[in-house]
JSON list of N, CA, C and O in Angstrom, two decimals:
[
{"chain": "A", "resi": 1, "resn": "UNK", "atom": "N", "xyz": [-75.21, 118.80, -91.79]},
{"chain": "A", "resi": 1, "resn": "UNK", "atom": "CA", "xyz": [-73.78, 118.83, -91.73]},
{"chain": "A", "resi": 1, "resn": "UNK", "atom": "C", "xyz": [-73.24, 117.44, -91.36]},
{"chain": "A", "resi": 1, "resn": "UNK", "atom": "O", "xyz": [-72.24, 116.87, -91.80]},
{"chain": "A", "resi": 2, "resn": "UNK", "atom": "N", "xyz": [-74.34, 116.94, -90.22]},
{"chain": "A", "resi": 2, "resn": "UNK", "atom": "CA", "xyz": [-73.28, 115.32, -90.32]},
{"chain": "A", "resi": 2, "resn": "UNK", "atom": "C", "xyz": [-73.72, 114.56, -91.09]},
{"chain": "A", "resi": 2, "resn": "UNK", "atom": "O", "xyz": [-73.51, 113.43, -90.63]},
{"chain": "A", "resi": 3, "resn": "UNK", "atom": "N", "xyz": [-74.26, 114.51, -92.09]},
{"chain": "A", "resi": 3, "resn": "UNK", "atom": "CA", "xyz": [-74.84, 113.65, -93.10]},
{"chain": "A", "resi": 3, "resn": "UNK", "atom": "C", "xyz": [-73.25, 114.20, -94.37]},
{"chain": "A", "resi": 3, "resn": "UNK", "atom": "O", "xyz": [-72.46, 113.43, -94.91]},
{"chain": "A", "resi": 4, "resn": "UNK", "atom": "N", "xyz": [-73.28, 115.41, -94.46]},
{"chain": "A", "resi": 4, "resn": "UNK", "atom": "CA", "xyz": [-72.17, 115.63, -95.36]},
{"chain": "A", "resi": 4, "resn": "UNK", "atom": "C", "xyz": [-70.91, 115.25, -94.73]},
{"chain": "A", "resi": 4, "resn": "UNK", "atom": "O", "xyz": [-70.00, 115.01, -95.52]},
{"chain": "A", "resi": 5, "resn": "UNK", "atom": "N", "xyz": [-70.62, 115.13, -93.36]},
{"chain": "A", "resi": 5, "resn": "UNK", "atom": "CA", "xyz": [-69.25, 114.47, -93.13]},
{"chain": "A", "resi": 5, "resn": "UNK", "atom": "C", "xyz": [-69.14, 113.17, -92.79]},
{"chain": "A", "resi": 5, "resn": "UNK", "atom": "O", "xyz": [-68.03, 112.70, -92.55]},
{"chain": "A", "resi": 6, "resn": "UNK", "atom": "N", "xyz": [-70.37, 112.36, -92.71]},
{"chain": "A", "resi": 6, "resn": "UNK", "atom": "CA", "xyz": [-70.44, 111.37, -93.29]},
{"chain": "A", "resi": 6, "resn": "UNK", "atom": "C", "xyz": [-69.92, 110.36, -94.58]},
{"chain": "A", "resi": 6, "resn": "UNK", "atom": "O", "xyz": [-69.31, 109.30, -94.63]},
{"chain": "A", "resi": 7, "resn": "UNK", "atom": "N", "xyz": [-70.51, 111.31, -95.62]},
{"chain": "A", "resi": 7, "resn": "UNK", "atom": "CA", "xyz": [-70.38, 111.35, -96.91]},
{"chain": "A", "resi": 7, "resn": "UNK", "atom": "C", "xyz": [-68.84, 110.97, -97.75]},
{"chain": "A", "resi": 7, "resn": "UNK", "atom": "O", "xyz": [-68.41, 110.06, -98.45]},
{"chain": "A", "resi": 8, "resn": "UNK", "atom": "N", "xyz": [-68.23, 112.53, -97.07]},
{"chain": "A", "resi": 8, "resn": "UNK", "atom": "CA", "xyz": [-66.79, 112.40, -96.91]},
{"chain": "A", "resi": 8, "resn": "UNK", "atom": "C", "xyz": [-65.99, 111.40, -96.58]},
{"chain": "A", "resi": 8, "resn": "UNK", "atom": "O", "xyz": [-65.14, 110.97, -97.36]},
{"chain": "A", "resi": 9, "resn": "UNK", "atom": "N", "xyz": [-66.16, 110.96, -95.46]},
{"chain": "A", "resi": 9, "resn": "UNK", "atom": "CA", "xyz": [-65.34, 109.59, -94.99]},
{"chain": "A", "resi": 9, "resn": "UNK", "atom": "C", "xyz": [-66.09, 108.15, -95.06]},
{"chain": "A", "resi": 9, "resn": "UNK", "atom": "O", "xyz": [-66.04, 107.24, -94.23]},
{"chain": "A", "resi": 10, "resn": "UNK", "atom": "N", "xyz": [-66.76, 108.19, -96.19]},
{"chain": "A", "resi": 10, "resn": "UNK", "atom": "CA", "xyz": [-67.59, 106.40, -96.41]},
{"chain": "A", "resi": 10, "resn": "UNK", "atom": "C", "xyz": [-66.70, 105.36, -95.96]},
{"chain": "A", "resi": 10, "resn": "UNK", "atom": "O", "xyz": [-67.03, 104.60, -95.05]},
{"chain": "A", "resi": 11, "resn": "UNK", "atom": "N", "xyz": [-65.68, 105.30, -96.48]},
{"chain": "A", "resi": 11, "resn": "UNK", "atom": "CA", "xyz": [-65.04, 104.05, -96.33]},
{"chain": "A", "resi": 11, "resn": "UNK", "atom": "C", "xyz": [-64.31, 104.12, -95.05]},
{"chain": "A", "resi": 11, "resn": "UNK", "atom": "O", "xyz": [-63.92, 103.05, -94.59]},
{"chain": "A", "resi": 12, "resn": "UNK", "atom": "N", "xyz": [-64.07, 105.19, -94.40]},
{"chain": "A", "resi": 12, "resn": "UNK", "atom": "CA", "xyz": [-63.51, 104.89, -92.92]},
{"chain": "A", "resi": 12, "resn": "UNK", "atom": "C", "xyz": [-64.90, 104.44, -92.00]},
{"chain": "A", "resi": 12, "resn": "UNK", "atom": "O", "xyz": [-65.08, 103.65, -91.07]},
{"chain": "A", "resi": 13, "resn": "UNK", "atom": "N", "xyz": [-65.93, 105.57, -92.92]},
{"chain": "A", "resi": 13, "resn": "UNK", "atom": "CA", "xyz": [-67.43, 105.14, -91.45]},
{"chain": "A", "resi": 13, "resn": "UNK", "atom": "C", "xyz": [-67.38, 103.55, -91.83]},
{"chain": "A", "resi": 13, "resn": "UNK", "atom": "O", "xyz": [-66.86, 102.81, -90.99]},
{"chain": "A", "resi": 14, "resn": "UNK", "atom": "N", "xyz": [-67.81, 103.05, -92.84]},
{"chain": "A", "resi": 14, "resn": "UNK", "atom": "CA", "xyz": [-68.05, 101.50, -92.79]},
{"chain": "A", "resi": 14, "resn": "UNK", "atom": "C", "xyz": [-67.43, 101.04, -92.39]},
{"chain": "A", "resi": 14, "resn": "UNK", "atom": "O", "xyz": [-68.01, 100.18, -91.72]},
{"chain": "A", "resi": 15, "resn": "UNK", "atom": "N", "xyz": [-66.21, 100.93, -92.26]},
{"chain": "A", "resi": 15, "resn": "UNK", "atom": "CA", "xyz": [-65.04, 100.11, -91.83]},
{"chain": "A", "resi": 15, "resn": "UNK", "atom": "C", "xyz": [-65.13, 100.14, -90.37]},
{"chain": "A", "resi": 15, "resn": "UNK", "atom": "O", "xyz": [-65.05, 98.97, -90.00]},
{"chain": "A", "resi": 16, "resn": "UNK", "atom": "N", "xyz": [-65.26, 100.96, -89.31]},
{"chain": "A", "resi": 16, "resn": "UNK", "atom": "CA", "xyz": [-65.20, 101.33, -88.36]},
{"chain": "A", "resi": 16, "resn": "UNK", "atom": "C", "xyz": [-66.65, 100.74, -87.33]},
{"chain": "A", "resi": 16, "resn": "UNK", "atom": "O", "xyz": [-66.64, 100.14, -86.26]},
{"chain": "A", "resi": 17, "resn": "UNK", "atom": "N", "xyz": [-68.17, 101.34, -88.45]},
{"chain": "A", "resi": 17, "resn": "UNK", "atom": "CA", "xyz": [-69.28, 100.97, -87.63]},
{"chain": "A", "resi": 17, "resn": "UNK", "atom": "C", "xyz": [-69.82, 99.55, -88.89]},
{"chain": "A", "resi": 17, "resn": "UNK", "atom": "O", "xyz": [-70.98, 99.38, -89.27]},
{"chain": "A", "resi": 18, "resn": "UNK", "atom": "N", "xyz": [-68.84, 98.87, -89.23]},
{"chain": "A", "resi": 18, "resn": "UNK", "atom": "CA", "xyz": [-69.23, 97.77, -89.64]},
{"chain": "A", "resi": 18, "resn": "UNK", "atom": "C", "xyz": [-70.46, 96.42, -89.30]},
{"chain": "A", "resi": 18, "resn": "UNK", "atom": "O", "xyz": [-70.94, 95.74, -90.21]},
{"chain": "A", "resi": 19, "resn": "UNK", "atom": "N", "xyz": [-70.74, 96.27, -88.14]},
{"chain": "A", "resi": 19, "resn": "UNK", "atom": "CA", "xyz": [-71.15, 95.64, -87.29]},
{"chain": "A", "resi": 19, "resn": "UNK", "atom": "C", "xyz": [-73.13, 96.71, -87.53]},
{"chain": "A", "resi": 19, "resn": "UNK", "atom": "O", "xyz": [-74.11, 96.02, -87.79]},
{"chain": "A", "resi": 20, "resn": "UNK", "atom": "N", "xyz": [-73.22, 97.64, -87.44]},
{"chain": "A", "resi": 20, "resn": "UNK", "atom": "CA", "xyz": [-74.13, 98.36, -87.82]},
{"chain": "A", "resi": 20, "resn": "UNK", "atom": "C", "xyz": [-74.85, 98.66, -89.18]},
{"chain": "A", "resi": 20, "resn": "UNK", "atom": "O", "xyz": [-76.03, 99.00, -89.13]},
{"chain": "A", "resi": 21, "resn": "UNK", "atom": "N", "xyz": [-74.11, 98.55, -90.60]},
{"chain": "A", "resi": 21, "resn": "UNK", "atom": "CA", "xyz": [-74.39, 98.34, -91.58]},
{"chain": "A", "resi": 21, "resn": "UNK", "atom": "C", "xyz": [-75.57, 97.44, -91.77]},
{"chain": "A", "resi": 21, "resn": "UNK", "atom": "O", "xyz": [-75.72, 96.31, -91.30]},
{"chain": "A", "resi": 22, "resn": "UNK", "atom": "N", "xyz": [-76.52, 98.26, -92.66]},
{"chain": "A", "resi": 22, "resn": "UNK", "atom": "CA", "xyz": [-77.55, 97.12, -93.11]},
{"chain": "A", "resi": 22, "resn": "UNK", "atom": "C", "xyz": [-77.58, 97.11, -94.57]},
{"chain": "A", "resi": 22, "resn": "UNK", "atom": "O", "xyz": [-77.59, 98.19, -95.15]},
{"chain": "A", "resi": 23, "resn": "UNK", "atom": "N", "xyz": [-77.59, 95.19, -95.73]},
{"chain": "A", "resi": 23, "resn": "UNK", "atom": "CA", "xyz": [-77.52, 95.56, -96.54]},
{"chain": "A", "resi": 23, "resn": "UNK", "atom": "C", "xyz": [-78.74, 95.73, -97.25]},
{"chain": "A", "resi": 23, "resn": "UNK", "atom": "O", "xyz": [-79.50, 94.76, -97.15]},
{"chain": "A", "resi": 24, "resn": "UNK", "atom": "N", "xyz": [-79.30, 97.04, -98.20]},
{"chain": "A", "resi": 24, "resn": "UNK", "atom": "CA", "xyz": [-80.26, 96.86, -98.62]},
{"chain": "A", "resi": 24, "resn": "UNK", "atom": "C", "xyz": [-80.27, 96.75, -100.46]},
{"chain": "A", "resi": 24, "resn": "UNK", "atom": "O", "xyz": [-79.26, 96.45, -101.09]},
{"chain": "A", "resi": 25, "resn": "UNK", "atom": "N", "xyz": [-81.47, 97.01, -101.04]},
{"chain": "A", "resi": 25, "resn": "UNK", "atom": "CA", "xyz": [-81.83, 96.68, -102.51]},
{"chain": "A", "resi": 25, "resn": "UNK", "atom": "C", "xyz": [-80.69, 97.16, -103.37]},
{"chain": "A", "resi": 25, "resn": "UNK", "atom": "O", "xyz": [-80.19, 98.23, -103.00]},
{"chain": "A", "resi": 26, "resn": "UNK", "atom": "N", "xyz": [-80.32, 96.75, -104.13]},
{"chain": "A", "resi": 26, "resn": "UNK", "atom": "CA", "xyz": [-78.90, 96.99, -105.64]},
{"chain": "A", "resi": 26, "resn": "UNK", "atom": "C", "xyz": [-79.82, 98.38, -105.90]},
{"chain": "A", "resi": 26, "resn": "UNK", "atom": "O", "xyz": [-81.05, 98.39, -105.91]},
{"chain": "A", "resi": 27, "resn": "UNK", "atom": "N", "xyz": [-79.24, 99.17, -106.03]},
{"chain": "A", "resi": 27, "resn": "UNK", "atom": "CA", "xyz": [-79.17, 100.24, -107.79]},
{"chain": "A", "resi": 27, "resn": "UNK", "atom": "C", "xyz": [-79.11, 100.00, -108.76]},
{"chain": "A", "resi": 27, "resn": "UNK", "atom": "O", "xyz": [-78.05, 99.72, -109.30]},
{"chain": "A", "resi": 28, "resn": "UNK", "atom": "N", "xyz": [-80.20, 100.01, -109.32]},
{"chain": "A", "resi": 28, "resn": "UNK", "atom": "CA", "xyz": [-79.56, 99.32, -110.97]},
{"chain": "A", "resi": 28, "resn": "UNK", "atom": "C", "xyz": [-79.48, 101.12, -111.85]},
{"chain": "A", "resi": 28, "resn": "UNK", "atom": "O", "xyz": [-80.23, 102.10, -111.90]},
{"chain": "A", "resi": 29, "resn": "UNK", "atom": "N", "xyz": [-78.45, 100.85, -112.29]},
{"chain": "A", "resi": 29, "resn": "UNK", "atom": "CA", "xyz": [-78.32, 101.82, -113.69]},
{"chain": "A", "resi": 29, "resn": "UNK", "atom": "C", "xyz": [-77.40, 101.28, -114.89]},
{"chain": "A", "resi": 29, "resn": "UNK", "atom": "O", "xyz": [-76.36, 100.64, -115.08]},
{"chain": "A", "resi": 30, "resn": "UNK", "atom": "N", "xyz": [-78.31, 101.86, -115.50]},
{"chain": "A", "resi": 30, "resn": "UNK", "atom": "CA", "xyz": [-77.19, 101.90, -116.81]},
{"chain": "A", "resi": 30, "resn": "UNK", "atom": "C", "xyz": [-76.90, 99.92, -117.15]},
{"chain": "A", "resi": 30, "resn": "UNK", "atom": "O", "xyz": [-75.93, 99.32, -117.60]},
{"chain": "A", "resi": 31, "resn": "UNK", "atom": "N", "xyz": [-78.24, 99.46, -116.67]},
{"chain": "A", "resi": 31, "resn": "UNK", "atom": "CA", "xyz": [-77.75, 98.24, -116.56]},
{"chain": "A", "resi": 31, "resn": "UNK", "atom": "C", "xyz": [-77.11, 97.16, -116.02]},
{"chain": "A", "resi": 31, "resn": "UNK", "atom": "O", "xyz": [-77.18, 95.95, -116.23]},
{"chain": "A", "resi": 32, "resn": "UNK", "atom": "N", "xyz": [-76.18, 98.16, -114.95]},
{"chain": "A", "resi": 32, "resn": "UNK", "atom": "CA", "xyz": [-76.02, 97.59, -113.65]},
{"chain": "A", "resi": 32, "resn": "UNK", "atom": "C", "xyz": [-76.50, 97.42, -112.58]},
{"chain": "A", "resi": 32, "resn": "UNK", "atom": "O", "xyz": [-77.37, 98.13, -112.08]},
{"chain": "A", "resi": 33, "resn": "UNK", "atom": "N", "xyz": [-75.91, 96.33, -112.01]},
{"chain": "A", "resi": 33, "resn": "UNK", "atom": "CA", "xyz": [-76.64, 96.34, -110.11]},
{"chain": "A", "resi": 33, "resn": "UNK", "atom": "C", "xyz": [-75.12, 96.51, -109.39]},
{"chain": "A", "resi": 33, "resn": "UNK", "atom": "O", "xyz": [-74.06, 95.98, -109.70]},
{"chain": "A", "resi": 34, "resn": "UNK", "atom": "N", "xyz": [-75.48, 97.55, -108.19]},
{"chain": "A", "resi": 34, "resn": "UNK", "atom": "CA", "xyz": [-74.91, 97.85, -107.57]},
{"chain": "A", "resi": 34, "resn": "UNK", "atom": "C", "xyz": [-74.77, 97.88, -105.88]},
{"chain": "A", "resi": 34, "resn": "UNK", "atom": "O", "xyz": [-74.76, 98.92, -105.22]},
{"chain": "A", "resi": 35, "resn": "UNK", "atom": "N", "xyz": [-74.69, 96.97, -105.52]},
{"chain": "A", "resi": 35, "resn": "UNK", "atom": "CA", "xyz": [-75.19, 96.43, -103.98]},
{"chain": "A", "resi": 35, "resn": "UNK", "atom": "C", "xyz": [-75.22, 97.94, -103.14]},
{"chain": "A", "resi": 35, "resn": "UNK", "atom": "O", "xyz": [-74.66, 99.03, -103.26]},
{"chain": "A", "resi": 36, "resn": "UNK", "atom": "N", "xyz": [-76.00, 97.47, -102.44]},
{"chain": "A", "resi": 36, "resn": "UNK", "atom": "CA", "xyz": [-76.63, 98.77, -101.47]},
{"chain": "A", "resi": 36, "resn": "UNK", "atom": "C", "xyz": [-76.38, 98.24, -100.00]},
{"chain": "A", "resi": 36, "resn": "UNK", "atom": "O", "xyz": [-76.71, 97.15, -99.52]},
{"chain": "A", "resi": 37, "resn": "UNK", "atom": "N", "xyz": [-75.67, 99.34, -99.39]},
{"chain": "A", "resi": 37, "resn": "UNK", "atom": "CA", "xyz": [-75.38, 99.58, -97.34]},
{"chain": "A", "resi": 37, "resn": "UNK", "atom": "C", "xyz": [-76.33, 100.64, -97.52]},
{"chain": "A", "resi": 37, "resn": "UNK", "atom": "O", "xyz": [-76.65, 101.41, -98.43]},
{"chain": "A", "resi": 38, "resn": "UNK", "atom": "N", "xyz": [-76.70, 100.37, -96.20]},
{"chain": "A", "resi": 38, "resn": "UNK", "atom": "CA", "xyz": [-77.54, 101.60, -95.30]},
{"chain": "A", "resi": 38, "resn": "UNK", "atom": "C", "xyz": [-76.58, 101.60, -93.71]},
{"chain": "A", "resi": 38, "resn": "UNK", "atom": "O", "xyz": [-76.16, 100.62, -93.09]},
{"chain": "A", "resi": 39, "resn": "UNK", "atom": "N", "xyz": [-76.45, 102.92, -93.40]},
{"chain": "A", "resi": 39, "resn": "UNK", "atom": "CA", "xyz": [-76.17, 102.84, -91.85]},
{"chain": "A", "resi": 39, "resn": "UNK", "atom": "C", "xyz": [-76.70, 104.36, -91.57]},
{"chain": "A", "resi": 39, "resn": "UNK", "atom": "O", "xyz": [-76.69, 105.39, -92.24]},
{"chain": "A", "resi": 40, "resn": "UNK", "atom": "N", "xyz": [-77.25, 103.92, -90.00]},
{"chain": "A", "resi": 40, "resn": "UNK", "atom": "CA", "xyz": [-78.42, 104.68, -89.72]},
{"chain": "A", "resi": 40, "resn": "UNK", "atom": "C", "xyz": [-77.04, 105.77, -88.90]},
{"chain": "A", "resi": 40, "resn": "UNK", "atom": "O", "xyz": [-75.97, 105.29, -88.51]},
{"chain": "A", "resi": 41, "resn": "UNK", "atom": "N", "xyz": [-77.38, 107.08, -88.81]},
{"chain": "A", "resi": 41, "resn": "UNK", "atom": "CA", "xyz": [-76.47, 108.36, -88.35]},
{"chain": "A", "resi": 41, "resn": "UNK", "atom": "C", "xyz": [-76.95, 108.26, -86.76]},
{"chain": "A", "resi": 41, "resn": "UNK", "atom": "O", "xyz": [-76.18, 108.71, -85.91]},
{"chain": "A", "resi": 42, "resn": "UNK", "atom": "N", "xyz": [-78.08, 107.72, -86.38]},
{"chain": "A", "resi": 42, "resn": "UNK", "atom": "CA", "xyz": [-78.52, 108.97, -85.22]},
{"chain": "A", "resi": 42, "resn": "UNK", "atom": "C", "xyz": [-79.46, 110.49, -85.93]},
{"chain": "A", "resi": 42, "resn": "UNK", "atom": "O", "xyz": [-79.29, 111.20, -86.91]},
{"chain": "A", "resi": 43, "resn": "UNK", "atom": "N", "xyz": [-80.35, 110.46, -84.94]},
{"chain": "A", "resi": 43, "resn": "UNK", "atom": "CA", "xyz": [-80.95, 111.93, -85.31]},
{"chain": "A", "resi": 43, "resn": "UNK", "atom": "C", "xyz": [-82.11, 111.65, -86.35]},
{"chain": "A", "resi": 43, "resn": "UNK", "atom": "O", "xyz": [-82.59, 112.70, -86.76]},
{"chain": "A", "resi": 44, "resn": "UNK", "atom": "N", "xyz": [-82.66, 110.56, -86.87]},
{"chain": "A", "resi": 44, "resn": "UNK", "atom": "CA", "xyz": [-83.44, 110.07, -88.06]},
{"chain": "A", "resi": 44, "resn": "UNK", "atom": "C", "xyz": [-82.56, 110.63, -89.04]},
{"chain": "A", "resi": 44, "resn": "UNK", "atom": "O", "xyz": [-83.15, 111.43, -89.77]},
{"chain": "A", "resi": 45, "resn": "UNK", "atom": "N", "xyz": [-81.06, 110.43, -89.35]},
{"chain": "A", "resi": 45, "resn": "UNK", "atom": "CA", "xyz": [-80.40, 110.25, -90.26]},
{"chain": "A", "resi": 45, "resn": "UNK", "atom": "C", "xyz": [-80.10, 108.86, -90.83]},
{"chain": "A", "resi": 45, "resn": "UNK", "atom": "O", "xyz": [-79.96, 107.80, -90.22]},
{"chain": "A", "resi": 46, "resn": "UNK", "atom": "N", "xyz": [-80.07, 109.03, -91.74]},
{"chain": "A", "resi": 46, "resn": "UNK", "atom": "CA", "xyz": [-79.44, 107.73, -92.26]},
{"chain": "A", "resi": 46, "resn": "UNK", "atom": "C", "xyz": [-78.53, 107.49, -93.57]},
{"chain": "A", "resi": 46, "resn": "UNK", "atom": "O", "xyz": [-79.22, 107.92, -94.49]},
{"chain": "A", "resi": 47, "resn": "UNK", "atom": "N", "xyz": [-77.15, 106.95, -94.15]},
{"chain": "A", "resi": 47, "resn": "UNK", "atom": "CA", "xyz": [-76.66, 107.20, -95.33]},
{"chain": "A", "resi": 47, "resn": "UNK", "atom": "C", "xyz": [-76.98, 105.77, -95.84]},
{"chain": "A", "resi": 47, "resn": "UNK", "atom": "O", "xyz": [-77.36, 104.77, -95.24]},
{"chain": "A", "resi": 48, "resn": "UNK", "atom": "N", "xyz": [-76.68, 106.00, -97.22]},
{"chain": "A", "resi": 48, "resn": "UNK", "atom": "CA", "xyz": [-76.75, 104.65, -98.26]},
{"chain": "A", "resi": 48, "resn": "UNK", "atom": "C", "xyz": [-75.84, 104.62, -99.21]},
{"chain": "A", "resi": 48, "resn": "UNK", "atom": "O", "xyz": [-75.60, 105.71, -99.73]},
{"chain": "A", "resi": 49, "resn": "UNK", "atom": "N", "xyz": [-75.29, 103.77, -99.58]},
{"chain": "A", "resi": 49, "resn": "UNK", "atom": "CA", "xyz": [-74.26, 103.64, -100.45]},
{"chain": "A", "resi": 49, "resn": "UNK", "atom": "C", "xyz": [-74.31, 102.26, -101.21]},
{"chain": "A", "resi": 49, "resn": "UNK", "atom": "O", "xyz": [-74.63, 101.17, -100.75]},
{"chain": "A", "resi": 50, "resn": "UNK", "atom": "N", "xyz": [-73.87, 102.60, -102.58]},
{"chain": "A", "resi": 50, "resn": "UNK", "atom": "CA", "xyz": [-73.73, 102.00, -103.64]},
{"chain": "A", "resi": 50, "resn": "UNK", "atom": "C", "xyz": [-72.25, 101.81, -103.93]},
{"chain": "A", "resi": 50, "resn": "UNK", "atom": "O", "xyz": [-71.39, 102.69, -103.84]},
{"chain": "A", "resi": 51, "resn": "UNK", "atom": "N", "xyz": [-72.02, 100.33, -104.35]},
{"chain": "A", "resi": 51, "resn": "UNK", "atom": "CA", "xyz": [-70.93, 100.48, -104.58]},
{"chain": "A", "resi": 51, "resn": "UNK", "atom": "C", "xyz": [-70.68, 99.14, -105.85]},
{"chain": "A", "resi": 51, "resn": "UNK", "atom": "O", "xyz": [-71.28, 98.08, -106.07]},
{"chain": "A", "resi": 52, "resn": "UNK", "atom": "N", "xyz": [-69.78, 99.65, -106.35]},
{"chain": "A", "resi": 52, "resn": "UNK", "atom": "CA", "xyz": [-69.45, 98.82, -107.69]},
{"chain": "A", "resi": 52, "resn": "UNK", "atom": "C", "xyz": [-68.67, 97.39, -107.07]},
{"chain": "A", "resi": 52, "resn": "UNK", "atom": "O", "xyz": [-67.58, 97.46, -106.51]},
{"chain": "A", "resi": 53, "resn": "UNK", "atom": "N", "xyz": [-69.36, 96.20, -107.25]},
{"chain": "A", "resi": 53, "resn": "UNK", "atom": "CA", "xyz": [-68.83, 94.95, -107.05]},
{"chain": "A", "resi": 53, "resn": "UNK", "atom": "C", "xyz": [-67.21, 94.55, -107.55]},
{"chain": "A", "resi": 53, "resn": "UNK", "atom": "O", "xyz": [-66.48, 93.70, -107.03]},
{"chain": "A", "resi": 54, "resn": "UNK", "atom": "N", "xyz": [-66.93, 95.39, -108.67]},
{"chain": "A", "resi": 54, "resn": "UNK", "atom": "CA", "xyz": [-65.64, 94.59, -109.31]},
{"chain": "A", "resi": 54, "resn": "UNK", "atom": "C", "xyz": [-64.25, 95.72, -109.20]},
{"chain": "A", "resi": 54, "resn": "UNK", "atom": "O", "xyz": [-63.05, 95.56, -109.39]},
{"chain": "A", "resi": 55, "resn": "UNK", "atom": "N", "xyz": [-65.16, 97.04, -108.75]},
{"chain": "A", "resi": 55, "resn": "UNK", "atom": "CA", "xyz": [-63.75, 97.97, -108.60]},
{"chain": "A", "resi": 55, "resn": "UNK", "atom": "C", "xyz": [-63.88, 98.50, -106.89]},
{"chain": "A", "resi": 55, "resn": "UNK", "atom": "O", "xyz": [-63.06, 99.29, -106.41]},
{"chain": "A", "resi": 56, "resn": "UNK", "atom": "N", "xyz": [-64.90, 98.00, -106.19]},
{"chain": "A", "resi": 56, "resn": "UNK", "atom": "CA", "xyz": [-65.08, 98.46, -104.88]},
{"chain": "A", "resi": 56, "resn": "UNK", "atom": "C", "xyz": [-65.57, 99.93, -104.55]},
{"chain": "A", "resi": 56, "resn": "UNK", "atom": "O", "xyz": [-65.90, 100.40, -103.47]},
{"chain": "A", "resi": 57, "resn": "UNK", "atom": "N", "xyz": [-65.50, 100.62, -106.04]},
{"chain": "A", "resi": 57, "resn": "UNK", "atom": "CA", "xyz": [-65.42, 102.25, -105.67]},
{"chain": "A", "resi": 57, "resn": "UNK", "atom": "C", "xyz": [-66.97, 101.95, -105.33]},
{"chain": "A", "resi": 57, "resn": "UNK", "atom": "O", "xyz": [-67.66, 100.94, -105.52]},
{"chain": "A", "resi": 58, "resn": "UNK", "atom": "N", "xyz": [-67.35, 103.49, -104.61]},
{"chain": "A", "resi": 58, "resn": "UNK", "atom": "CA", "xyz": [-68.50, 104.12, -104.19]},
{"chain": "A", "resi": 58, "resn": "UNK", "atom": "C", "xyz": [-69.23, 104.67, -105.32]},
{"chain": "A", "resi": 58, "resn": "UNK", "atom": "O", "xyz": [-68.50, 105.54, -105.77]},
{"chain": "A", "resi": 59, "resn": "UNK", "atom": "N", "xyz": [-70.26, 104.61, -105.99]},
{"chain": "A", "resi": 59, "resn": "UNK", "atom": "CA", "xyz": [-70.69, 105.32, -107.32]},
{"chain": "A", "resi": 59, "resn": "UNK", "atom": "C", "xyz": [-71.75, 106.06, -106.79]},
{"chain": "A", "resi": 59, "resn": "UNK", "atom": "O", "xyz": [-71.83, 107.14, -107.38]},
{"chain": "A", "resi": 60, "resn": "UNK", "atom": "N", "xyz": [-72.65, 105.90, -105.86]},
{"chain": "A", "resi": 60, "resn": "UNK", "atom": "CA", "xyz": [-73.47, 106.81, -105.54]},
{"chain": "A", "resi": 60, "resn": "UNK", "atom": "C", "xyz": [-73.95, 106.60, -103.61]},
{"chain": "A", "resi": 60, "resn": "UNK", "atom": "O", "xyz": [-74.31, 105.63, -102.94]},
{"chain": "A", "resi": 61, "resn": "UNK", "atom": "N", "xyz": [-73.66, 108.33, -103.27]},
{"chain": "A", "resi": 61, "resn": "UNK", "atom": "CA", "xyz": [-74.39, 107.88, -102.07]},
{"chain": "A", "resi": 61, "resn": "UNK", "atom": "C", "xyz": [-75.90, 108.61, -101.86]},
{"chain": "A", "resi": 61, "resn": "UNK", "atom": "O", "xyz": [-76.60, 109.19, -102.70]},
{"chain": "A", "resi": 62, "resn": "UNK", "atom": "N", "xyz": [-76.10, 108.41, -100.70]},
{"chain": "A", "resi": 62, "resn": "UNK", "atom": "CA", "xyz": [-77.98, 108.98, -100.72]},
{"chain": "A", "resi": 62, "resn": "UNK", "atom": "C", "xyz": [-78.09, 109.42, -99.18]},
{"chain": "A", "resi": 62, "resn": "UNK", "atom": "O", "xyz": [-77.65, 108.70, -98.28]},
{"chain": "A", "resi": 63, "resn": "UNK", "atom": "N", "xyz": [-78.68, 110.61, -98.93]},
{"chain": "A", "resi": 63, "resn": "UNK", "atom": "CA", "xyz": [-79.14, 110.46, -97.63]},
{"chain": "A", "resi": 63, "resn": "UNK", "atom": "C", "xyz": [-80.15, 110.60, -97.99]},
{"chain": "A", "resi": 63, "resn": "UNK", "atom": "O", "xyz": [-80.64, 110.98, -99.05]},
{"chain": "A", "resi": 64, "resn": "UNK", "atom": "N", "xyz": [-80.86, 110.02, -96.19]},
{"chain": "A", "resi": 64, "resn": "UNK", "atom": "CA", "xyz": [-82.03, 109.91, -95.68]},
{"chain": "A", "resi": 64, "resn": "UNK", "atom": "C", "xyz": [-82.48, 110.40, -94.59]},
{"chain": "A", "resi": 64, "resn": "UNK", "atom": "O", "xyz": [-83.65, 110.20, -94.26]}
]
């Protein structure tokens, strides 16, 4: 459950635990690379997010 309300609020969690963010390996699909955050939840949680360089949106997230 806190991995899914996580999820929900990406761009307020980053913004907020900024300082905690780690960046890791691009996504590539479809031909693209898509820079990769990790920030760890607590609990051996952890989320990841992808996000598109030129429109900022979120295209894929991942837990861990």
């Amino acid at each position: 459950m806190k991995l899914q309300a996580a999820r929900s609020m990406v761009p307020w969690i980053l913004d907020e635990r900024r300082t905690e963010i780690q960046v890791i390996s691009a996504l590539e699909q479809e031909g693209r690379r898509f820079p990769g955050l990790q920030l760890d939840l607590g609990e051996g949680l952890a989320l990841r997010v992808y996000v598109d360089p030129e429109t900022h949106h979120v295209v894929q997230t991942q837990g861990l």
